[in-house]
Short mmCIF file of C-alpha atoms and ligand atoms in Angstrom, two decimals:
data_model
loop_
_atom_site.label_atom_id
_atom_site.label_comp_id
_atom_site.label_asym_id
_atom_site.label_seq_id
_atom_site.Cartn_x
_atom_site.Cartn_y
_atom_site.Cartn_z
CA UNK A 1185 94.66 218.58 101.99
CA UNK A 1186 96.37 216.93 104.95
CA UNK A 1187 97.30 213.36 104.08
CA UNK A 1188 95.51 210.84 106.26
CA UNK A 1189 97.53 209.75 109.26
CA UNK A 1190 99.13 206.39 109.77
CA UNK A 1191 97.18 204.54 112.43
CA UNK A 1192 98.65 201.74 114.45
CA UNK A 1193 97.02 199.28 116.83
CA UNK A 1194 98.42 199.49 120.34
CA UNK A 1195 98.16 196.41 122.57
CA UNK A 1196 98.48 198.71 125.56
CA UNK A 1197 95.25 200.61 124.84
CA UNK A 1198 93.63 197.92 122.67
CA UNK A 1199 92.84 200.55 120.05
CA UNK A 1200 94.10 201.87 116.74
CA UNK A 1201 95.70 205.24 117.35
CA UNK A 1202 97.07 207.88 114.98
CA UNK A 1203 100.80 207.30 115.00
CA UNK A 1204 103.13 210.10 115.98
CA UNK A 1205 106.62 209.44 117.30
CA UNK A 1206 108.08 211.25 120.29
CA UNK A 1207 110.58 213.10 118.11
CA UNK A 1208 109.01 214.32 114.90
CA UNK A 1209 110.12 212.36 111.87
CA UNK A 1210 112.10 209.77 113.86
CA UNK A 1211 110.97 206.34 114.98
CA UNK A 1212 112.69 204.38 117.71
CA UNK A 1213 111.74 200.79 117.29
CA UNK A 1214 112.74 197.70 119.22
CA UNK A 1215 111.73 194.13 118.43
CA UNK A 1216 112.61 191.07 120.51
CA UNK A 1217 114.96 188.89 118.51
CA UNK A 1218 115.72 185.18 118.48
CA UNK A 1219 117.05 182.97 121.24
CA UNK A 1220 119.77 181.23 119.27
CA UNK A 1221 119.64 177.57 120.27
CA UNK A 1222 118.07 175.96 117.19
CA UNK A 1223 117.11 176.63 113.57
CA UNK A 1224 114.36 179.22 113.11
CA UNK A 1225 110.97 178.05 111.91
CA UNK A 1226 108.11 179.47 109.88
CA UNK A 1227 106.64 181.28 112.89
CA UNK A 1228 109.90 183.22 113.25
CA UNK A 1229 109.92 183.87 109.52
CA UNK A 1230 106.47 185.41 109.68
CA UNK A 1231 107.40 187.67 112.57
CA UNK A 1232 110.58 188.89 110.92
CA UNK A 1233 108.86 189.56 107.58
CA UNK A 1234 106.08 191.48 109.37
CA UNK A 1235 108.48 193.80 111.18
CA UNK A 1236 110.77 194.08 108.15
CA UNK A 1237 107.85 195.40 106.11
CA UNK A 1238 106.80 197.78 108.93
CA UNK A 1239 110.29 199.27 109.03
CA UNK A 1240 110.48 199.55 105.25
CA UNK A 1241 107.06 201.15 105.11
CA UNK A 1242 107.87 203.68 107.84
CA UNK A 1243 110.98 204.63 105.85
CA UNK A 1244 108.93 204.82 102.66
CA UNK A 1245 106.62 207.18 104.59
CA UNK A 1246 109.63 209.43 105.26
CA UNK A 1247 110.42 208.52 108.87
CA UNK A 1248 114.00 208.05 110.02
CA UNK A 1249 113.78 204.67 111.68
CA UNK A 1250 116.24 203.44 114.30
CA UNK A 1251 115.62 199.73 114.41
CA UNK A 1252 117.09 197.43 117.07
CA UNK A 1253 116.59 193.68 117.35
CA UNK A 1254 118.51 191.72 119.97
CA UNK A 1255 120.16 188.31 119.95
CA UNK A 1256 119.53 186.30 123.11
CA UNK A 1257 122.76 184.34 123.31
CA UNK A 1258 122.64 183.24 126.94
CA UNK A 1259 119.55 181.44 128.15
CA UNK A 1260 118.31 178.19 129.74
CA UNK A 1261 117.54 176.67 126.35
CA UNK A 1262 121.03 177.36 125.01
CA UNK A 1263 122.60 175.93 128.16
CA UNK A 1264 120.38 172.84 127.96
CA UNK A 1265 121.27 172.29 124.31
CA UNK A 1266 124.96 172.63 125.14
CA UNK A 1267 124.66 170.05 127.92
CA UNK A 1268 122.76 167.67 125.62
CA UNK A 1269 125.25 167.91 122.78
CA UNK A 1270 128.50 168.31 124.69
CA UNK A 1271 129.30 171.48 122.72
CA UNK A 1272 130.01 174.75 124.53
CA UNK A 1273 127.07 177.12 125.01
CA UNK A 1274 128.96 179.81 123.15
CA UNK A 1275 129.51 177.60 120.14
CA UNK A 1276 125.79 176.71 120.06
CA UNK A 1277 124.86 180.39 120.30
CA UNK A 1278 127.24 181.54 117.56
CA UNK A 1279 126.30 178.71 115.23
CA UNK A 1280 122.57 179.39 115.41
CA UNK A 1281 123.05 183.14 115.31
CA UNK A 1282 124.79 182.67 111.97
CA UNK A 1283 122.05 180.29 110.81
CA UNK A 1284 119.45 182.91 111.73
CA UNK A 1285 121.31 185.59 109.76
CA UNK A 1286 121.57 183.30 106.74
CA UNK A 1287 117.84 182.55 106.93
CA UNK A 1288 117.00 186.26 107.14
CA UNK A 1289 119.18 187.01 104.16
CA UNK A 1290 117.50 184.26 102.16
CA UNK A 1291 114.10 185.69 103.12
CA UNK A 1292 115.12 189.19 102.07
CA UNK A 1293 114.74 190.55 105.62
CA UNK A 1294 116.98 193.60 105.99
CA UNK A 1295 119.35 193.74 108.95
CA UNK A 1296 118.37 196.06 111.78
CA UNK A 1297 120.53 199.10 112.55
CA UNK A 1298 121.75 197.41 115.71
CA UNK A 1299 121.70 193.75 116.59
CA UNK A 1300 123.22 193.56 120.08
CA UNK A 1301 123.98 190.29 121.81
CA UNK A 1302 122.89 189.84 125.41
CA UNK A 1303 126.39 188.78 126.42
CA UNK A 1304 127.76 192.07 125.14
CA UNK A 1305 125.37 194.14 127.24
CA UNK A 1306 126.05 192.63 130.68
CA UNK A 1307 127.38 195.89 132.08
CA UNK A 1308 124.26 197.84 131.06
CA UNK A 1309 122.05 195.14 132.55
CA UNK A 1310 123.89 195.29 135.86
CA UNK A 1311 123.54 199.06 135.86
CA UNK A 1312 119.79 198.74 135.38
CA UNK A 1313 119.56 196.14 138.16
CA UNK A 1314 121.46 198.49 140.48
CA UNK A 1315 118.97 201.27 139.66
CA UNK A 1316 116.09 198.94 140.51
CA UNK A 1317 117.69 197.92 143.82
CA UNK A 1318 118.34 201.58 144.70
CA UNK A 1319 114.71 202.42 144.01
CA UNK A 1320 113.54 199.39 146.00
CA UNK A 1321 111.85 197.65 143.12
CA UNK A 1322 114.13 194.65 143.50
CA UNK A 1323 115.66 192.48 146.21
CA UNK A 1324 118.61 190.11 146.53
CA UNK A 1325 117.99 186.55 147.60
CA UNK A 1326 120.54 183.72 147.65
CA UNK A 1327 122.82 185.33 145.08
CA UNK A 1328 119.98 186.15 142.70
CA UNK A 1329 118.16 189.44 142.22
CA UNK A 1330 114.38 189.51 141.74
CA UNK A 1331 112.01 192.20 140.60
CA UNK A 1332 109.26 192.77 143.13
CA UNK A 1333 105.94 192.83 141.30
CA UNK A 1334 104.18 194.18 144.40
CA UNK A 1335 106.28 197.34 144.22
CA UNK A 1336 105.05 197.99 140.68
CA UNK A 1337 101.90 200.11 140.54
CA UNK A 1338 100.40 198.94 137.31
CA UNK A 1339 101.75 195.48 136.69
CA UNK A 1340 99.47 193.67 134.22
CA UNK A 1341 98.57 196.73 132.16
CA UNK A 1342 99.77 195.26 128.87
CA UNK A 1343 98.12 191.86 129.24
CA UNK A 1344 95.07 193.63 130.75
CA UNK A 1345 94.96 191.40 133.80
CA UNK A 1346 95.51 192.06 137.47
CA UNK A 1347 98.07 190.24 139.56
CA UNK A 1348 95.55 187.80 141.11
CA UNK A 1349 94.40 186.70 137.66
CA UNK A 1350 97.96 186.36 136.54
CA UNK A 1351 98.91 184.20 139.50
CA UNK A 1352 95.86 182.01 138.87
CA UNK A 1353 96.29 181.80 135.09
CA UNK A 1354 100.01 181.58 134.55
CA UNK A 1355 102.20 178.56 134.90
CA UNK A 1356 104.54 179.84 137.52
CA UNK A 1357 107.62 178.07 138.74
CA UNK A 1358 107.72 177.46 142.47
CA UNK A 1359 110.82 179.04 143.83
CA UNK A 1360 111.54 179.28 147.54
CA UNK A 1361 113.78 182.30 147.24
CA UNK A 1362 111.08 184.52 145.67
CA UNK A 1363 108.76 186.57 147.84
CA UNK A 1364 105.87 186.51 145.38
CA UNK A 1365 105.26 183.88 142.69
CA UNK A 1366 105.04 186.62 140.01
CA UNK A 1367 108.44 188.08 140.92
CA UNK A 1368 110.97 187.40 138.22
CA UNK A 1369 114.75 187.04 138.12
CA UNK A 1370 116.82 190.00 137.00
CA UNK A 1371 120.03 188.19 137.84
CA UNK A 1372 120.45 184.46 138.39
CA UNK A 1373 123.11 182.90 140.59
CA UNK A 1374 124.97 180.49 138.32
CA UNK A 1375 124.92 176.79 138.90
CA UNK A 1376 127.98 174.63 138.37
CA UNK A 1377 129.06 174.56 134.72
CA UNK A 1378 126.81 177.42 133.62
CA UNK A 1379 128.12 180.59 132.00
CA UNK A 1380 128.64 183.32 134.55
CA UNK A 1381 129.83 186.86 134.99
CA UNK A 1382 131.02 188.56 138.18
CA UNK A 1383 128.52 190.90 139.81
CA UNK A 1384 127.99 192.73 143.12
CA UNK A 1385 125.55 189.91 144.02
CA UNK A 1386 127.89 187.07 143.20
CA UNK A 1387 128.75 185.24 139.99
CA UNK A 1388 125.75 184.76 137.80
CA UNK A 1389 123.98 185.46 134.54
CA UNK A 1390 121.21 187.81 133.50
CA UNK A 1391 117.54 186.89 133.48
CA UNK A 1392 115.90 186.99 130.07
CA UNK A 1393 113.63 190.01 130.47
CA UNK A 1394 116.27 192.45 131.68
CA UNK A 1395 118.29 192.26 128.48
CA UNK A 1396 115.64 193.91 126.32
CA UNK A 1397 115.19 196.76 128.78
CA UNK A 1398 118.94 197.30 128.96
CA UNK A 1399 119.58 197.05 125.23
CA UNK A 1400 116.72 199.27 124.19
CA UNK A 1401 117.84 201.91 126.71
CA UNK A 1402 121.42 201.67 125.46
CA UNK A 1403 120.61 202.11 121.77
CA UNK A 1404 117.31 203.98 121.71
CA UNK A 1405 116.94 205.83 125.00
CA UNK A 1406 114.37 205.54 127.79
CA UNK A 1407 111.18 205.82 125.75
CA UNK A 1408 110.59 203.84 122.57
CA UNK A 1409 108.02 204.65 119.91
CA UNK A 1410 107.32 201.05 118.95
CA UNK A 1411 108.10 197.84 120.76
CA UNK A 1412 107.27 194.70 118.82
CA UNK A 1413 107.20 190.95 119.08
CA UNK A 1414 104.96 187.95 118.78
CA UNK A 1415 101.67 187.91 120.66
CA UNK A 1416 103.07 185.04 122.76
CA UNK A 1417 105.54 187.50 124.32
CA UNK A 1418 102.91 189.78 125.86
CA UNK A 1419 103.01 187.85 129.11
CA UNK A 1420 105.28 187.55 130.92
CA UNK A 1421 108.14 188.91 128.78
CA UNK A 1422 106.79 192.27 127.69
CA UNK A 1423 104.84 192.82 130.89
CA UNK A 1424 108.11 192.37 132.79
CA UNK A 1425 110.05 194.60 130.42
CA UNK A 1426 107.56 197.41 131.05
CA UNK A 1427 107.58 196.90 134.81
CA UNK A 1428 111.35 197.02 135.18
CA UNK A 1429 112.01 199.79 132.64
CA UNK A 1430 109.33 202.11 134.00
CA UNK A 1431 110.36 201.39 137.60
CA UNK A 1432 113.96 202.31 136.75
CA UNK A 1433 113.30 205.47 134.74
CA UNK A 1434 109.90 206.72 135.92
CA UNK A 1435 109.07 207.27 132.23
CA UNK A 1436 106.80 205.42 129.80
CA UNK A 1437 108.81 202.59 128.27
CA UNK A 1438 107.16 202.29 124.87
CA UNK A 1439 104.39 204.36 123.34
CA UNK A 1440 103.16 201.60 121.02
CA UNK A 1441 103.17 197.87 121.64
CA UNK A 1442 102.76 195.95 118.42
CA UNK A 1443 102.25 192.18 118.33
CA UNK A 1444 102.01 189.82 115.39
CA UNK A 1445 99.64 186.84 115.44
CA UNK A 1446 100.84 183.27 115.53
CA UNK A 1447 101.23 180.68 112.81
CA UNK A 1448 99.80 177.19 112.67
CA UNK A 1449 100.58 174.43 110.16
CA UNK A 1450 97.57 172.64 108.68
CA UNK A 1451 95.51 174.01 111.62
CA UNK A 1452 97.86 172.68 114.28
CA UNK A 1453 100.39 174.33 116.49
CA UNK A 1454 103.85 173.64 115.12
CA UNK A 1455 105.73 171.14 117.26
CA UNK A 1456 108.62 168.80 116.67
CA UNK A 1457 106.61 165.98 118.26
CA UNK A 1458 103.80 166.42 115.72
CA UNK A 1459 106.16 166.24 112.77
CA UNK A 1460 104.84 169.53 111.40
CA UNK A 1461 107.79 171.63 112.47
CA UNK A 1462 109.00 173.48 109.38
CA UNK A 1463 112.29 175.33 109.51
CA UNK A 1464 112.82 178.36 107.29
CA UNK A 1465 115.47 176.58 105.27
CA UNK A 1466 113.24 173.56 104.68
CA UNK A 1467 110.45 175.83 103.49
CA UNK A 1468 112.80 177.70 101.16
CA UNK A 1469 113.85 174.44 99.53
CA UNK A 1470 110.35 174.22 98.09
CA UNK A 1471 109.21 177.81 97.91
CA UNK A 1472 110.66 180.94 96.44
CA UNK A 1473 111.31 183.47 99.25
CA UNK A 1474 108.91 185.91 97.57
CA UNK A 1475 106.15 183.30 97.66
CA UNK A 1476 106.67 182.89 101.38
CA UNK A 1477 106.77 186.65 101.97
CA UNK A 1478 103.63 187.16 99.93
CA UNK A 1479 101.90 184.36 101.83
CA UNK A 1480 102.59 186.10 105.15
CA UNK A 1481 101.66 189.52 103.78
CA UNK A 1482 98.35 188.23 102.42
CA UNK A 1483 97.16 188.14 106.03
CA UNK A 1484 96.86 191.02 108.46
CA UNK A 1485 99.85 190.91 110.77
CA UNK A 1486 97.65 190.64 113.86
CA UNK A 1487 95.59 187.72 112.54
CA UNK A 1488 96.55 184.12 113.06
CA UNK A 1489 97.87 182.47 109.90
CA UNK A 1490 97.47 178.86 108.88
CA UNK A 1491 100.20 177.51 106.65
CA UNK A 1492 98.96 174.82 104.29
CA UNK A 1493 99.98 173.46 100.90
CA UNK A 1494 96.75 174.74 99.31
CA UNK A 1495 97.11 178.24 100.76
CA UNK A 1496 100.68 178.51 99.57
CA UNK A 1497 99.74 177.24 96.11
CA UNK A 1498 97.12 180.01 95.91
CA UNK A 1499 99.74 182.56 96.89
CA UNK A 1500 102.10 181.28 94.21
CA UNK A 1501 99.32 181.72 91.62
CA UNK A 1502 98.76 185.30 92.73
CA UNK A 1503 102.45 186.07 92.59
CA UNK A 1504 102.60 184.49 89.11
CA UNK A 1505 99.81 186.83 88.09
CA UNK A 1506 101.94 189.85 88.98
CA UNK A 1507 104.95 188.40 87.22
CA UNK A 1508 102.82 187.66 84.18
CA UNK A 1509 101.70 191.28 84.18
CA UNK A 1510 105.34 192.37 84.35
CA UNK A 1511 106.18 189.97 81.55
CA UNK A 1512 103.48 191.38 79.30
CA UNK A 1513 104.66 194.91 80.03
CA UNK A 1514 108.21 193.86 79.20
CA UNK A 1515 107.08 192.36 75.91
CA UNK A 1516 105.55 195.70 74.96
CA UNK A 1517 108.06 198.14 76.42
CA UNK A 1518 111.30 196.26 76.89
CA UNK A 1519 113.14 196.65 80.14
CA UNK A 1520 113.39 200.44 80.22
CA UNK A 1521 111.98 201.94 83.38
CA UNK A 1522 109.06 204.26 83.14
CA UNK A 1523 108.83 207.98 83.80
CA UNK A 1524 108.90 208.92 87.47
CA UNK A 1525 105.51 209.27 89.01
CA UNK A 1526 105.56 213.06 89.49
CA UNK A 1527 106.60 213.58 85.91
CA UNK A 1528 103.61 211.60 84.85
CA UNK A 1529 101.39 213.59 87.20
CA UNK A 1530 102.38 216.94 85.80
CA UNK A 1531 103.08 216.65 82.16
CA UNK A 1532 101.10 213.88 80.64
CA UNK A 1533 97.84 213.17 82.41
CA UNK A 1534 95.86 214.57 79.53
CA UNK A 1535 97.99 212.69 77.05
CA UNK A 1536 97.43 209.50 78.94
CA UNK A 1537 93.74 209.99 78.88
CA UNK A 1538 93.80 210.05 75.12
CA UNK A 1539 95.72 206.81 74.82
CA UNK A 1540 93.87 204.81 77.39
CA UNK A 1541 90.50 203.40 78.20
CA UNK A 1542 89.09 205.24 81.22
CA UNK A 1543 89.09 202.20 83.48
CA UNK A 1544 92.73 201.41 82.73
CA UNK A 1545 93.64 204.99 83.46
CA UNK A 1546 91.72 204.83 86.71
CA UNK A 1547 93.50 201.65 87.75
CA UNK A 1548 96.83 203.17 86.92
CA UNK A 1549 96.16 206.46 88.64
CA UNK A 1550 96.94 206.63 92.29
CA UNK A 1551 97.84 202.98 92.76
CA UNK A 1552 100.58 204.09 95.13
CA UNK A 1553 98.13 206.30 97.01
CA UNK A 1554 95.70 203.42 97.41
CA UNK A 1555 98.54 201.16 98.53
CA UNK A 1556 99.50 203.80 101.06
CA UNK A 1557 95.95 204.23 102.33
CA UNK A 1558 95.79 200.51 103.11
CA UNK A 1559 99.21 200.44 104.73
CA UNK A 1560 98.36 203.53 106.77
CA UNK A 1561 95.48 201.57 108.21
CA UNK A 1562 97.49 199.55 110.74
CA UNK A 1563 99.79 198.08 108.06
CA UNK A 1564 97.03 196.34 106.16
CA UNK A 1565 99.28 194.46 103.76
CA UNK A 1566 96.43 192.19 102.66
CA UNK A 1567 94.36 195.20 101.59
CA UNK A 1568 97.41 196.72 99.92
CA UNK A 1569 98.01 193.58 97.85
CA UNK A 1570 94.32 193.60 96.95
CA UNK A 1571 94.70 197.11 95.52
CA UNK A 1572 97.70 196.07 93.44
CA UNK A 1573 95.81 193.05 92.20
CA UNK A 1574 92.84 195.14 91.13
CA UNK A 1575 95.02 197.56 89.22
CA UNK A 1576 96.91 194.74 87.50
CA UNK A 1577 93.65 193.03 86.53
CA UNK A 1578 92.33 196.13 84.82
CA UNK A 1579 95.60 196.73 82.99
CA UNK A 1580 95.66 193.13 81.82
CA UNK A 1581 92.13 193.40 80.55
CA UNK A 1582 93.10 196.54 78.68
CA UNK A 1583 96.12 194.80 77.19
CA UNK A 1584 93.87 191.92 76.09
CA UNK A 1585 91.64 194.25 74.15
CA UNK A 1586 94.10 196.78 72.76
CA UNK A 1587 97.55 196.60 71.29
CA UNK A 1588 99.22 198.91 73.77
CA UNK A 1589 102.50 198.84 71.85
CA UNK A 1590 100.88 200.79 69.03
CA UNK A 1591 100.73 204.00 70.98
CA UNK A 1592 103.60 205.69 72.69
CA UNK A 1593 101.19 206.84 75.38
CA UNK A 1594 100.10 203.28 76.07
CA UNK A 1595 103.71 202.35 76.57
CA UNK A 1596 104.25 205.22 78.95
CA UNK A 1597 101.35 204.07 81.08
CA UNK A 1598 102.63 200.53 81.24
CA UNK A 1599 106.14 201.65 82.09
CA UNK A 1600 104.84 203.97 84.78
CA UNK A 1601 102.73 201.19 86.28
CA UNK A 1602 105.74 198.87 86.31
CA UNK A 1603 107.80 201.52 88.06
CA UNK A 1604 105.16 201.92 90.76
CA UNK A 1605 104.81 198.18 91.17
CA UNK A 1606 108.59 197.93 91.60
CA UNK A 1607 108.66 200.78 94.12
CA UNK A 1608 105.91 199.16 96.13
CA UNK A 1609 107.76 195.87 95.73
CA UNK A 1610 110.71 197.46 97.52
CA UNK A 1611 108.49 198.02 100.55
CA UNK A 1612 107.01 194.53 100.52
CA UNK A 1613 110.14 192.72 99.40
CA UNK A 1614 108.42 191.42 96.24
CA UNK A 1615 108.75 191.60 92.44
CA UNK A 1616 112.55 191.60 92.44
CA UNK A 1617 112.97 188.87 89.84
CA UNK A 1618 113.11 189.13 86.08
CA UNK A 1619 109.69 188.03 84.83
CA UNK A 1620 110.89 185.71 82.06
CA UNK A 1621 113.24 183.58 84.20
CA UNK A 1622 110.51 183.61 86.88
CA UNK A 1623 108.39 181.41 84.64
CA UNK A 1624 111.24 179.43 83.18
CA UNK A 1625 113.02 178.31 86.28
CA UNK A 1626 112.43 174.64 86.75
CA UNK A 1627 110.43 174.16 89.93
CA UNK A 1628 111.94 176.40 92.57
CA UNK A 1629 115.48 177.49 93.33
CA UNK A 1630 117.55 174.68 94.73
CA UNK A 1631 115.14 172.02 93.51
CA UNK A 1632 116.00 169.59 90.74
CA UNK A 1633 114.59 170.44 87.32
CA UNK A 1634 110.93 169.48 87.03
CA UNK A 1635 111.35 168.56 83.37
CA UNK A 1636 114.15 167.07 81.41
CA UNK A 1637 113.82 169.60 78.57
CA UNK A 1638 116.43 172.32 78.31
CA UNK A 1639 115.51 175.88 77.39
CA UNK A 1640 117.14 175.35 73.96
CA UNK A 1641 115.03 172.28 73.19
CA UNK A 1642 111.86 174.11 74.20
CA UNK A 1643 112.82 177.10 72.04
CA UNK A 1644 113.48 174.78 69.09
CA UNK A 1645 110.15 172.95 69.51
CA UNK A 1646 108.31 176.24 69.88
CA UNK A 1647 109.89 177.48 66.64
CA UNK A 1648 109.00 174.25 64.88
CA UNK A 1649 105.39 174.61 65.96
CA UNK A 1650 105.41 178.21 64.74
CA UNK A 1651 106.52 177.05 61.31
CA UNK A 1652 103.85 174.31 61.27
CA UNK A 1653 101.19 176.88 62.14
CA UNK A 1654 102.32 179.16 59.34
CA UNK A 1655 102.08 176.22 56.94
CA UNK A 1656 98.61 175.50 58.41
CA UNK A 1657 99.83 172.07 59.46
CA UNK A 1658 97.58 172.08 62.52
CA UNK A 1659 98.18 168.42 63.34
CA UNK A 1660 101.91 168.95 63.84
CA UNK A 1661 101.37 172.21 65.73
CA UNK A 1662 98.94 170.49 68.12
CA UNK A 1663 101.18 167.49 68.58
CA UNK A 1664 104.09 169.73 69.64
CA UNK A 1665 101.88 171.67 71.99
CA UNK A 1666 100.65 168.43 73.60
CA UNK A 1667 104.15 167.03 73.81
CA UNK A 1668 105.40 170.14 75.60
CA UNK A 1669 102.27 170.18 77.76
CA UNK A 1670 102.98 166.66 78.97
CA UNK A 1671 106.38 167.92 80.14
CA UNK A 1672 104.86 170.78 82.11
CA UNK A 1673 105.51 173.47 79.48
CA UNK A 1674 102.61 175.70 78.50
CA UNK A 1675 102.54 177.75 75.33
CA UNK A 1676 100.76 181.09 75.17
CA UNK A 1677 100.09 182.61 71.77
CA UNK A 1678 100.18 186.40 71.80
CA UNK A 1679 100.08 189.03 69.04
CA UNK A 1680 103.87 189.20 69.46
CA UNK A 1681 104.49 185.50 69.07
CA UNK A 1682 104.42 182.50 71.33
CA UNK A 1683 105.83 182.52 74.84
CA UNK A 1684 106.45 179.45 76.94
CA UNK A 1685 106.42 178.88 80.69
CA UNK A 1686 107.21 176.04 82.97
CA UNK A 1687 104.37 175.06 85.23
CA UNK A 1688 106.11 172.52 87.41
ZN1 ZN B 384 112.36 191.23 124.63
#
């Protein structure tokens, strides 16, 4: 049977389409990167996690992915920040580029294959501008070069609006040297004190849009398979990228346009003036990176997401549930990894059936396939997490009722499930921690301990309570439990003894 195809929503056609790259087995993917003038916030974090998981999943699916994400290191905002702070624009750009990299590393976002800086692609941009001038899609005016929107046949095709609507709807800067208000700068004549490079049109600097067209052509060729970015980039940035790239090459620029939805904080747009502007590093002071990743992935990438304390607390509970499942499996099977999936498929299905309740077997069977079916449906990470949750629930129920450690087959099932959960975790960037420390770390990494009790003291008190229980001294046992409880330590009695967890 042919496996079902991966389908991917395309902003260009406004439809989900079966995904097939131009070259079989290879995906050329470009995503607009940060403008490095300030610390990145939660909206950036969401976007990077979304595309990180797409790339990982495409690789998991067997595609060779060539992934490029640019660094915009020359731009009005960087220049303004430099003027405000009295620091050179280059220093601002390098500082916040490093901050962005550090944030991505903390979030577990893998580095793209290429991460070109705009300032290192000036030559390619000028080449592209020359092509556009030669083909009469651009004109020179007062030392700047503009793209002529009128010369473009299908301008507006990505945002699904015609040029009149765009002129009426967009906030467009009045500029005397442009022929049409929608025309945009490919090259800007530099003002006094601004960074500049020599060019055939005079000293100047590149416009923003041209860099992505030049960089994607340099590293990935003339036609991309996937071009991504936030939904806020559709107009004008991506519309302009398409117009200039297709005018220069006469070929389709990108076959799929993929856009992630935006993020609000407590139902409001994030803004420094509203005091709800949360940088990635601030968020990670209170949340484990996996909690943040799971929060983003619990929503479809195209949907808007509202970040709130309650929503994040729910996510943390869900993530705890998976870690608790892993902890229980570890208590039964130790840390050994399970048999590979195919081995399990071939040799021991029948054996498994003997050792397991039918519903647990069903949950265990094909969890990766069900994960894949959800992800194949336009990267439905929320559905995929739902499948994992269902499987874990059934296994937990089975563990509640049976003593899985008694049968070797039971252990094999648990180990196999853990292996699959870990493999899927590689795609989502989750479940990397050891389950026991997960519950014993005080608060979150980087935060001060939520309780004054050391691990040793808790162990000693737990042992004391164990002895009291054996002696049927229930009063002492209860007192110790309450004492620990008041310090945020919960005790869980299991057939294998008592385990403790921190809850604060
Ligand atoms: Zn771009």
